Amino acid sequence: MTVNRKNRVLIITLLVLSILTACIVVCFDHSIEFKEIANGKLASDSSEYVYYEIVRENDLSDIYRFSDDISEYDFDFDNHSYIISFNYEIVDLSYSLISGPIFHSYDHYVPNVRLLSTNDSLCHIYEIPKINIDIDPDDYKRNVSFV
């Protein structure tokens, strides 16, 4: 094998490995650390709720209408995001860089939410790192599974 051919093989190999690495990084599930900061009995009929919602700072006044049992909490929207699950406890949370909404071009990722399959009629509020995630407005059940 000549030096020129060896260089071509090396360059093609590096290119293929680079493309493969980029695909893995984009498709890889990034785990999201979360901690429950509050929970409480749902204030109304639990069938009207979706599985989870992402809480924005302008939604803060709505949080306490979900349950009378939830006490005041010092939300830090500069450094954290917040997610509320309804009727089910979150056991795992992750996202990938290709998990955007399917039919619309919103600027967020749709998380993979794994819920405990036992309906507990509670709303659970979790604090997570500041991540740009939200439900898929076309399919709120997308990437939701039960364990």
mmCIF file of C-alpha atoms in Angstrom:
data_model
loop_
_atom_site.group_PDB
_atom_site.id
_atom_site.type_symbol
_atom_site.label_atom_id
_atom_site.label_comp_id
_atom_site.label_asym_id
_atom_site.label_seq_id
_atom_site.Cartn_x
_atom_site.Cartn_y
_atom_site.Cartn_z
ATOM 1 C CA MET A 1 0.000 0.000 0.000
ATOM 2 C CA THR A 2 1.382 3.397 -0.912
ATOM 3 C CA VAL A 3 1.601 6.312 1.509
ATOM 4 C CA ASN A 4 -1.028 8.218 -0.470
ATOM 5 C CA ARG A 5 -3.495 5.327 -0.277
ATOM 6 C CA LYS A 6 -2.831 4.882 3.467
ATOM 7 C CA ASN A 7 -3.600 8.575 3.982
ATOM 8 C CA ARG A 8 -6.871 8.256 2.065
ATOM 9 C CA VAL A 9 -7.907 5.214 4.114
ATOM 10 C CA LEU A 10 -7.016 7.050 7.336
ATOM 11 C CA ILE A 11 -8.967 10.166 6.317
ATOM 12 C CA ILE A 12 -12.031 8.125 5.308
ATOM 13 C CA THR A 13 -11.865 6.152 8.553
ATOM 14 C CA LEU A 14 -11.636 9.349 10.610
ATOM 15 C CA LEU A 15 -14.520 10.875 8.656
ATOM 16 C CA VAL A 16 -16.724 7.818 9.220
ATOM 17 C CA LEU A 17 -15.842 7.758 12.938
ATOM 18 C CA SER A 18 -16.598 11.488 13.227
ATOM 19 C CA ILE A 19 -19.995 11.073 11.584
ATOM 20 C CA LEU A 20 -20.776 8.065 13.757
ATOM 21 C CA THR A 21 -19.758 9.960 16.921
ATOM 22 C CA ALA A 22 -21.911 12.949 15.945
ATOM 23 C CA CYS A 23 -24.922 10.664 15.359
ATOM 24 C CA ILE A 24 -24.446 8.998 18.739
ATOM 25 C CA VAL A 25 -24.181 12.354 20.552
ATOM 26 C CA VAL A 26 -27.314 13.699 18.862
ATOM 27 C CA CYS A 27 -29.387 10.544 19.432
ATOM 28 C CA PHE A 28 -28.042 9.713 22.898
ATOM 29 C CA ASP A 29 -30.440 10.131 25.833
ATOM 30 C CA HIS A 30 -29.154 12.695 28.297
ATOM 31 C CA SER A 31 -30.344 11.857 31.792
ATOM 32 C CA ILE A 32 -31.925 14.715 33.751
ATOM 33 C CA GLU A 33 -31.381 14.870 37.484
ATOM 34 C CA PHE A 34 -34.535 15.773 39.382
ATOM 35 C CA LYS A 35 -35.678 16.103 42.959
ATOM 36 C CA GLU A 36 -39.198 16.284 44.272
ATOM 37 C CA ILE A 37 -39.780 19.548 46.103
ATOM 38 C CA ALA A 38 -43.500 19.187 46.877
ATOM 39 C CA ASN A 39 -46.553 17.049 46.356
ATOM 40 C CA GLY A 40 -50.204 17.296 47.251
ATOM 41 C CA LYS A 41 -53.645 15.862 46.625
ATOM 42 C CA LEU A 42 -55.070 17.106 43.325
ATOM 43 C CA ALA A 43 -57.724 19.757 43.897
ATOM 44 C CA SER A 44 -60.170 18.629 41.185
ATOM 45 C CA ASP A 45 -61.068 15.685 38.976
ATOM 46 C CA SER A 46 -57.746 14.093 38.066
ATOM 47 C CA SER A 47 -58.939 12.959 34.632
ATOM 48 C CA GLU A 48 -58.621 16.519 33.276
ATOM 49 C CA TYR A 49 -54.827 16.574 33.653
ATOM 50 C CA VAL A 50 -52.149 15.541 31.190
ATOM 51 C CA TYR A 51 -49.303 13.421 32.545
ATOM 52 C CA TYR A 52 -46.899 16.289 33.120
ATOM 53 C CA GLU A 53 -46.386 20.010 32.533
ATOM 54 C CA ILE A 54 -43.294 22.182 32.505
ATOM 55 C CA VAL A 55 -43.714 25.167 34.813
ATOM 56 C CA ARG A 56 -42.692 28.560 33.483
ATOM 57 C CA GLU A 57 -42.234 31.637 35.650
ATOM 58 C CA ASN A 58 -45.441 33.187 34.312
ATOM 59 C CA ASP A 59 -47.305 29.977 35.332
ATOM 60 C CA LEU A 60 -46.291 30.326 38.960
ATOM 61 C CA SER A 61 -49.678 31.601 40.115
ATOM 62 C CA ASP A 62 -51.337 28.490 38.634
ATOM 63 C CA ILE A 63 -49.191 26.016 40.576
ATOM 64 C CA TYR A 64 -51.062 26.414 43.823
ATOM 65 C CA ARG A 65 -54.459 25.843 42.200
ATOM 66 C CA PHE A 66 -53.537 22.231 41.436
ATOM 67 C CA SER A 67 -53.528 21.278 45.109
ATOM 68 C CA ASP A 68 -54.449 22.905 48.411
ATOM 69 C CA ASP A 69 -51.760 20.796 50.124
ATOM 70 C CA ILE A 70 -48.781 22.370 48.352
ATOM 71 C CA SER A 71 -46.914 24.855 50.495
ATOM 72 C CA GLU A 72 -45.102 27.939 49.220
ATOM 73 C CA TYR A 73 -41.703 27.266 47.680
ATOM 74 C CA ASP A 74 -38.948 29.670 46.667
ATOM 75 C CA PHE A 75 -38.764 28.868 42.940
ATOM 76 C CA ASP A 76 -35.455 29.734 41.268
ATOM 77 C CA PHE A 77 -36.256 30.096 37.555
ATOM 78 C CA ASP A 78 -32.834 31.584 36.809
ATOM 79 C CA ASN A 79 -31.017 28.329 37.593
ATOM 80 C CA HIS A 80 -33.704 25.634 37.445
ATOM 81 C CA SER A 81 -36.709 24.439 35.504
ATOM 82 C CA TYR A 82 -39.689 22.773 37.131
ATOM 83 C CA ILE A 83 -41.884 19.896 36.043
ATOM 84 C CA ILE A 84 -45.208 18.819 37.557
ATOM 85 C CA SER A 85 -46.529 15.305 37.127
ATOM 86 C CA PHE A 86 -50.193 14.569 37.678
ATOM 87 C CA ASN A 87 -51.420 11.302 39.247
ATOM 88 C CA TYR A 88 -48.083 9.554 38.735
ATOM 89 C CA GLU A 89 -44.621 9.865 40.238
ATOM 90 C CA ILE A 90 -41.706 10.445 37.858
ATOM 91 C CA VAL A 91 -39.054 7.720 38.145
ATOM 92 C CA ASP A 92 -36.804 8.676 35.222
ATOM 93 C CA LEU A 93 -36.353 11.742 33.044
ATOM 94 C CA SER A 94 -34.136 12.224 29.974
ATOM 95 C CA TYR A 95 -34.007 13.876 26.552
ATOM 96 C CA SER A 96 -32.100 13.632 23.296
ATOM 97 C CA LEU A 97 -31.013 16.405 20.964
ATOM 98 C CA ILE A 98 -33.319 15.135 18.214
ATOM 99 C CA SER A 99 -36.451 14.966 20.365
ATOM 100 C CA GLY A 100 -38.121 18.174 19.214
ATOM 101 C CA PRO A 101 -41.848 18.380 18.487
ATOM 102 C CA ILE A 102 -42.794 16.347 15.432
ATOM 103 C CA PHE A 103 -45.174 18.588 13.478
ATOM 104 C CA HIS A 104 -44.175 22.082 14.596
ATOM 105 C CA SER A 105 -40.793 23.764 14.891
ATOM 106 C CA TYR A 106 -40.874 24.809 18.533
ATOM 107 C CA ASP A 107 -37.589 25.615 20.220
ATOM 108 C CA HIS A 108 -37.501 22.847 22.837
ATOM 109 C CA TYR A 109 -36.844 19.149 23.347
ATOM 110 C CA VAL A 110 -39.541 16.655 24.279
ATOM 111 C CA PRO A 111 -38.350 14.675 27.301
ATOM 112 C CA ASN A 112 -38.631 10.944 27.846
ATOM 113 C CA VAL A 113 -40.733 10.699 30.989
ATOM 114 C CA ARG A 114 -41.008 7.385 32.825
ATOM 115 C CA LEU A 115 -43.816 7.317 35.369
ATOM 116 C CA LEU A 116 -44.589 4.896 38.158
ATOM 117 C CA SER A 117 -47.685 3.009 36.978
ATOM 118 C CA THR A 118 -49.540 3.440 40.280
ATOM 119 C CA ASN A 119 -52.089 6.276 40.151
ATOM 120 C CA ASP A 120 -51.673 8.185 43.416
ATOM 121 C CA SER A 121 -54.077 11.136 42.750
ATOM 122 C CA LEU A 122 -51.299 13.588 43.630
ATOM 123 C CA CYS A 123 -49.463 16.279 41.790
ATOM 124 C CA HIS A 124 -45.690 16.087 42.205
ATOM 125 C CA ILE A 125 -43.450 19.111 41.640
ATOM 126 C CA TYR A 126 -39.834 18.442 40.676
ATOM 127 C CA GLU A 127 -36.860 20.750 40.361
ATOM 128 C CA ILE A 128 -34.525 20.043 37.444
ATOM 129 C CA PRO A 129 -31.505 21.836 35.973
ATOM 130 C CA LYS A 130 -32.317 24.660 33.556
ATOM 131 C CA ILE A 131 -33.119 22.702 30.369
ATOM 132 C CA ASN A 132 -35.238 23.731 27.423
ATOM 133 C CA ILE A 133 -37.792 20.880 27.518
ATOM 134 C CA ASP A 134 -41.573 20.840 27.178
ATOM 135 C CA ILE A 135 -44.418 18.588 26.075
ATOM 136 C CA ASP A 136 -45.090 17.947 22.415
ATOM 137 C CA PRO A 137 -48.128 20.172 21.715
ATOM 138 C CA ASP A 138 -49.336 17.718 19.066
ATOM 139 C CA ASP A 139 -49.088 14.609 21.241
ATOM 140 C CA TYR A 140 -48.807 15.136 25.001
ATOM 141 C CA LYS A 141 -48.389 11.363 25.502
ATOM 142 C CA ARG A 142 -45.285 11.264 23.285
ATOM 143 C CA ASN A 143 -42.253 9.782 25.067
ATOM 144 C CA VAL A 144 -44.295 8.956 28.181
ATOM 145 C CA SER A 145 -44.036 5.414 29.508
ATOM 146 C CA PHE A 146 -44.977 3.577 32.689
ATOM 147 C CA VAL A 147 -42.936 1.214 34.829
#
